[in-house]
Coordinates of C-alpha atoms in Angstrom, one line a residue:
M1 CA -12.3 -3.3 28.5
E2 CA -15.8 -2.1 29.7
C3 CA -16.7 1.5 30.2
G4 CA -19.8 3.5 31.0
N5 CA -21.6 5.8 28.7
A6 CA -20.9 3.7 25.6
T7 CA -23.0 4.9 22.8
S8 CA -23.8 3.8 19.2
A9 CA -24.7 7.4 18.3
L10 CA -21.2 8.7 18.3
E11 CA -20.9 11.3 15.6
N12 CA -17.2 12.4 15.5
F13 CA -13.7 11.3 16.3
E14 CA -10.7 13.6 16.5
L15 CA -7.3 12.6 15.0
L16 CA -4.5 13.8 17.3
G17 CA -1.8 13.3 14.6
F18 CA 1.7 13.4 15.9
M19 CA 4.0 15.6 18.1
Y20 CA 6.1 18.1 16.3
P21 CA 7.9 21.4 17.1
K22 CA 5.5 24.3 16.4
D23 CA 8.2 26.2 14.4
L24 CA 8.3 23.3 11.9
K25 CA 4.6 23.5 11.1
F26 CA 4.9 25.3 7.7
L27 CA 7.9 23.1 6.7
L28 CA 5.7 20.0 7.4
L29 CA 2.8 21.5 5.6
F30 CA 5.0 22.2 2.6
F31 CA 6.5 18.7 2.7
F32 CA 3.1 16.9 2.7
L33 CA 1.7 19.2 0.0
L34 CA 4.8 18.5 -2.1
M35 CA 4.6 14.8 -1.6
Y36 CA 0.9 14.7 -2.3
T37 CA 1.3 16.8 -5.5
L38 CA 4.3 14.7 -6.7
S39 CA 2.5 11.5 -6.0
L40 CA -0.5 12.4 -8.0
S41 CA 1.4 13.9 -10.9
G42 CA 4.0 11.1 -11.0
N43 CA 1.5 8.3 -11.0
S44 CA -0.8 10.2 -13.5
L45 CA 2.3 10.5 -15.8
I46 CA 2.8 6.7 -15.7
L47 CA -0.8 6.1 -16.6
L48 CA -0.6 8.6 -19.5
V49 CA 2.7 7.2 -20.8
V50 CA 1.5 3.6 -20.7
A51 CA -1.7 4.6 -22.4
L52 CA 0.0 6.5 -25.2
E53 CA 3.1 4.2 -25.9
S54 CA 2.1 1.0 -27.7
C55 CA 5.4 -0.6 -26.8
L56 CA 4.3 -0.5 -23.1
H57 CA 1.0 -2.4 -23.7
K58 CA 2.4 -5.4 -21.9
P59 CA 1.2 -7.2 -18.8
M60 CA 3.9 -5.7 -16.6
Y61 CA 2.8 -2.2 -17.4
W62 CA -0.9 -3.1 -17.1
F63 CA -0.2 -4.1 -13.5
L64 CA 1.9 -1.1 -13.0
C65 CA -1.0 1.1 -13.9
H66 CA -3.1 -0.6 -11.2
L67 CA -0.4 0.1 -8.7
S68 CA -0.3 3.8 -9.8
V69 CA -4.1 4.1 -9.2
M70 CA -3.7 2.5 -5.8
D71 CA -0.9 4.8 -4.8
M72 CA -2.9 7.9 -5.7
M73 CA -5.9 6.5 -3.7
V74 CA -3.8 5.6 -0.7
S75 CA -2.3 9.0 -0.6
S76 CA -5.7 10.7 -1.0
V77 CA -7.2 8.7 1.8
V78 CA -4.8 10.0 4.5
V79 CA -2.7 13.0 3.3
P80 CA -5.5 15.6 2.7
K81 CA -6.8 15.0 6.2
L82 CA -3.3 15.3 7.6
I83 CA -2.9 18.6 5.8
Q84 CA -6.2 19.8 7.2
W85 CA -5.0 18.9 10.7
L86 CA -1.9 20.9 10.2
V87 CA -3.7 23.9 8.8
K88 CA -6.7 24.0 11.2
G89 CA -5.0 22.6 14.3
N90 CA -7.6 19.9 14.8
G91 CA -8.4 16.6 13.0
V92 CA -12.1 16.2 13.6
I93 CA -13.5 13.4 11.4
S94 CA -17.0 12.1 11.3
Y95 CA -17.9 8.6 12.4
A96 CA -18.8 7.7 8.8
G97 CA -15.6 9.3 7.6
C98 CA -13.5 7.3 10.0
V99 CA -15.2 4.1 8.9
S100 CA -14.6 5.0 5.3
Q101 CA -10.9 5.9 5.9
L102 CA -10.2 2.6 7.7
F103 CA -12.0 0.6 5.0
L104 CA -10.3 2.3 2.1
F105 CA -6.8 2.1 3.7
H106 CA -7.1 -1.6 4.4
F107 CA -8.8 -2.3 1.0
L108 CA -6.0 -0.6 -0.9
G109 CA -3.2 -2.0 1.3
C110 CA -4.4 -5.6 0.9
T111 CA -5.1 -5.1 -2.8
E112 CA -1.5 -3.8 -3.2
C113 CA -0.2 -6.9 -1.4
F114 CA -2.0 -9.1 -3.9
L115 CA -0.9 -7.0 -6.8
Y116 CA 2.8 -7.3 -5.8
T117 CA 2.3 -11.1 -5.8
V118 CA 0.7 -11.0 -9.3
M119 CA 3.6 -8.8 -10.6
A120 CA 6.1 -11.4 -9.3
L121 CA 4.1 -14.1 -11.1
D122 CA 4.4 -12.0 -14.3
R123 CA 8.2 -11.7 -13.9
F124 CA 8.4 -15.5 -13.2
V125 CA 6.5 -16.4 -16.4
A126 CA 8.5 -13.8 -18.5
I127 CA 11.9 -15.0 -17.4
C128 CA 11.3 -18.7 -16.6
K129 CA 8.8 -19.5 -19.4
P130 CA 9.6 -16.9 -22.1
L131 CA 8.3 -19.0 -25.0
H132 CA 4.9 -19.4 -23.3
Y133 CA 4.7 -15.8 -21.9
G134 CA 2.3 -14.5 -24.6
T135 CA 0.0 -17.5 -24.3
L136 CA 0.0 -17.7 -20.5
M137 CA -0.2 -14.0 -19.7
N138 CA -2.9 -13.2 -22.3
R139 CA -5.2 -10.1 -22.0
Q140 CA -8.1 -12.0 -20.5
F141 CA -6.0 -13.7 -17.8
C142 CA -4.3 -10.4 -16.9
F143 CA -7.7 -8.8 -16.6
C144 CA -8.9 -11.5 -14.3
L145 CA -5.8 -11.3 -12.1
A146 CA -6.2 -7.6 -11.8
I147 CA -9.9 -7.8 -10.9
G148 CA -9.1 -10.6 -8.4
T149 CA -6.6 -8.4 -6.5
W150 CA -9.3 -5.7 -6.1
L151 CA -12.0 -8.2 -5.0
G152 CA -9.6 -9.9 -2.6
G153 CA -8.7 -6.6 -1.0
S154 CA -12.3 -5.6 -0.7
L155 CA -13.3 -8.8 1.0
H156 CA -10.4 -8.5 3.5
S157 CA -11.3 -4.9 4.3
V158 CA -15.0 -5.6 4.8
I159 CA -14.1 -8.2 7.4
Q160 CA -11.6 -5.9 9.2
T161 CA -13.9 -2.9 9.1
S162 CA -17.0 -4.8 10.3
L163 CA -15.1 -6.3 13.2
T164 CA -13.6 -3.0 14.2
F165 CA -16.9 -0.9 14.2
R166 CA -19.1 -3.6 15.7
L167 CA -17.5 -2.6 19.0
P168 CA -19.1 0.2 21.2
Y169 CA -17.1 3.4 21.5
G170 CA -17.5 5.6 24.5
R171 CA -14.1 6.1 26.2
G172 CA -13.5 9.3 24.3
I173 CA -13.2 10.4 20.7
L174 CA -9.4 11.1 20.6
V175 CA -7.6 8.9 18.1
T176 CA -3.9 8.9 18.9
Y177 CA -2.8 8.4 15.4
I178 CA -2.7 10.3 12.0
F179 CA -5.7 8.4 10.6
C180 CA -8.3 5.9 11.7
D181 CA -6.5 2.6 11.8
I182 CA -7.3 -0.6 13.6
P183 CA -4.8 -0.5 16.5
A184 CA -5.7 3.1 17.3
M185 CA -9.4 2.5 17.1
L186 CA -9.3 -0.6 19.4
K187 CA -7.8 1.5 22.1
L188 CA -11.1 3.5 22.3
A189 CA -13.4 0.5 22.3
C190 CA -15.6 -0.2 25.4
A191 CA -15.5 -4.0 25.0
D192 CA -13.0 -6.8 25.0
T193 CA -10.9 -6.5 21.8
S194 CA -8.9 -9.7 22.1
L195 CA -10.9 -11.3 19.2
N196 CA -10.2 -8.3 17.0
E197 CA -6.5 -8.3 17.9
M198 CA -6.3 -12.1 17.1
V199 CA -8.2 -11.8 13.8
T200 CA -6.1 -8.8 12.7
L201 CA -2.9 -10.6 13.5
V202 CA -4.0 -13.9 11.8
D203 CA -5.8 -12.3 8.8
I204 CA -3.2 -9.6 8.0
G205 CA -0.4 -12.0 9.0
F206 CA -1.7 -14.8 6.8
V207 CA -2.3 -12.6 3.8
A208 CA 1.1 -10.8 4.1
M209 CA 3.1 -14.0 4.7
T210 CA 1.4 -16.0 2.0
C211 CA 2.0 -13.3 -0.5
F212 CA 5.5 -12.8 0.6
L213 CA 6.3 -16.6 0.4
L214 CA 4.8 -16.7 -3.1
I215 CA 6.9 -13.7 -4.1
L216 CA 10.0 -15.3 -2.5
T217 CA 9.4 -18.6 -4.3
S218 CA 9.0 -16.8 -7.6
Y219 CA 12.3 -15.0 -7.2
V220 CA 14.1 -18.2 -6.3
Y221 CA 13.1 -19.6 -9.7
I222 CA 13.7 -16.3 -11.4
I223 CA 17.3 -15.9 -10.0
S224 CA 18.0 -19.5 -10.9
A225 CA 16.9 -18.9 -14.4
I226 CA 18.8 -15.7 -14.7
L227 CA 22.1 -17.3 -13.6
R228 CA 21.7 -19.9 -16.4
I229 CA 21.7 -17.1 -19.0
P230 CA 25.0 -17.4 -20.8
S231 CA 25.7 -13.8 -21.6
S232 CA 26.3 -11.2 -18.9
K233 CA 24.3 -8.6 -20.9
G234 CA 21.3 -11.0 -21.0
R235 CA 21.6 -11.6 -17.2
H236 CA 21.8 -7.9 -16.5
R237 CA 18.8 -7.1 -18.7
A238 CA 16.7 -9.9 -17.1
F239 CA 17.6 -8.8 -13.6
S240 CA 17.0 -5.1 -14.3
T241 CA 13.3 -5.9 -15.0
C242 CA 13.0 -7.3 -11.5
T243 CA 14.9 -4.8 -9.3
A244 CA 12.2 -2.2 -9.3
H245 CA 9.6 -4.7 -8.2
I246 CA 11.9 -6.1 -5.5
T247 CA 12.5 -2.6 -4.2
L248 CA 8.8 -1.8 -4.0
V249 CA 8.1 -5.1 -2.2
V250 CA 10.7 -4.3 0.5
I251 CA 9.3 -0.8 0.9
Y252 CA 5.8 -2.2 1.2
Y253 CA 6.5 -5.0 3.7
V254 CA 8.6 -3.0 6.3
P255 CA 5.6 -0.8 7.4
V256 CA 3.2 -3.8 7.3
V257 CA 5.4 -5.9 9.6
Y258 CA 6.1 -3.0 11.9
N259 CA 2.4 -1.9 12.3
Y260 CA 0.5 -5.1 12.3
L261 CA 2.7 -8.2 12.9
R262 CA 4.2 -7.2 16.2
P263 CA 2.7 -7.0 19.8
A264 CA 0.3 -4.2 20.2
S265 CA 2.0 -1.0 21.5
Q266 CA 2.2 2.7 21.0
G267 CA 5.7 3.0 19.7
S268 CA 7.2 6.4 19.0
L269 CA 7.9 5.4 15.4
D270 CA 4.3 4.4 14.6
G271 CA 3.3 7.7 13.2
V272 CA 6.6 8.1 11.3
V273 CA 6.2 4.6 9.7
A274 CA 2.5 5.4 8.8
M275 CA 3.5 8.8 7.2
F276 CA 6.2 7.1 5.2
Y277 CA 3.8 4.6 3.8
T278 CA 1.0 7.0 3.0
A279 CA 2.9 10.1 2.0
V280 CA 6.3 9.1 0.7
T281 CA 5.8 5.6 -0.8
P282 CA 3.2 6.7 -3.3
F283 CA 5.8 9.2 -4.5
L284 CA 8.7 6.7 -4.6
N285 CA 6.9 4.0 -6.6
P286 CA 6.7 5.9 -9.9
L287 CA 10.2 7.3 -9.3
I288 CA 11.7 3.8 -8.8
Y289 CA 9.9 2.4 -11.8
T290 CA 11.0 5.2 -14.1
L291 CA 14.6 5.3 -13.0
R292 CA 15.1 1.5 -13.0
N293 CA 13.2 0.6 -16.1
K294 CA 14.6 1.4 -19.6
E295 CA 11.3 1.1 -21.4
M296 CA 9.6 3.6 -19.1
K297 CA 12.5 6.1 -19.5
V298 CA 12.2 5.8 -23.3
G299 CA 8.5 6.3 -23.1
L300 CA 9.0 9.4 -21.0

């Protein structure tokens, strides 16, 4: 949509955050501070335990360490600015800061999507091809898979960020969201955003659905292999190594589908879903893996 006074020299945006009762301000501030602190400490603990325990020097925990780094980064991209907004009462963010926030959020989100797919591949090889696991999932191959997830996420985010900020912005600086994200930014653009909306839907939809189908296919084979294990103890042990990953995949995909794979709208739950993904999920991931994984509990 066209508008006058569009300028490429825009210096700041202001994040409006979300509506909340004023008497809950300190409770919300405490909640976000607690979640952020627990996210950083929980994920740092996983990195430390995996580094110190030689029995955890396996592909599954190599990928888990990458997930922990991503969780700390995702939380750090959004939550500190959210805390600042609660403390100061305004969410002013520079133009460059907004670009950086959008880039990092989508970079980490897409990388995490690829990583969950790689982790499903690891479980597939471990359970369906146990005799070849050491040969197939060797150190060099795992390193290449991990680097590939980061490069793939970076490429995706470069495309999305470039398309979003090639648009002129002049219809105001008020971002009606808790951080600079694509749907919220497109509402401020002074040009036709139909191309951006289509690319966002196709790009994020293609990446998310392709990864989801690969994960689903892996688990079809995994479950089939588990059911063929003769002893109930063996079946339970094999399945227990997968439950944490399945749980994290579900937690990841619900916000993605809600925010990006539905018709554009300003739903009342948008901010809640975003806060859950950026503040709560990074705290839940290490908790789920430590509670559902016997080797991690022993290491702790």
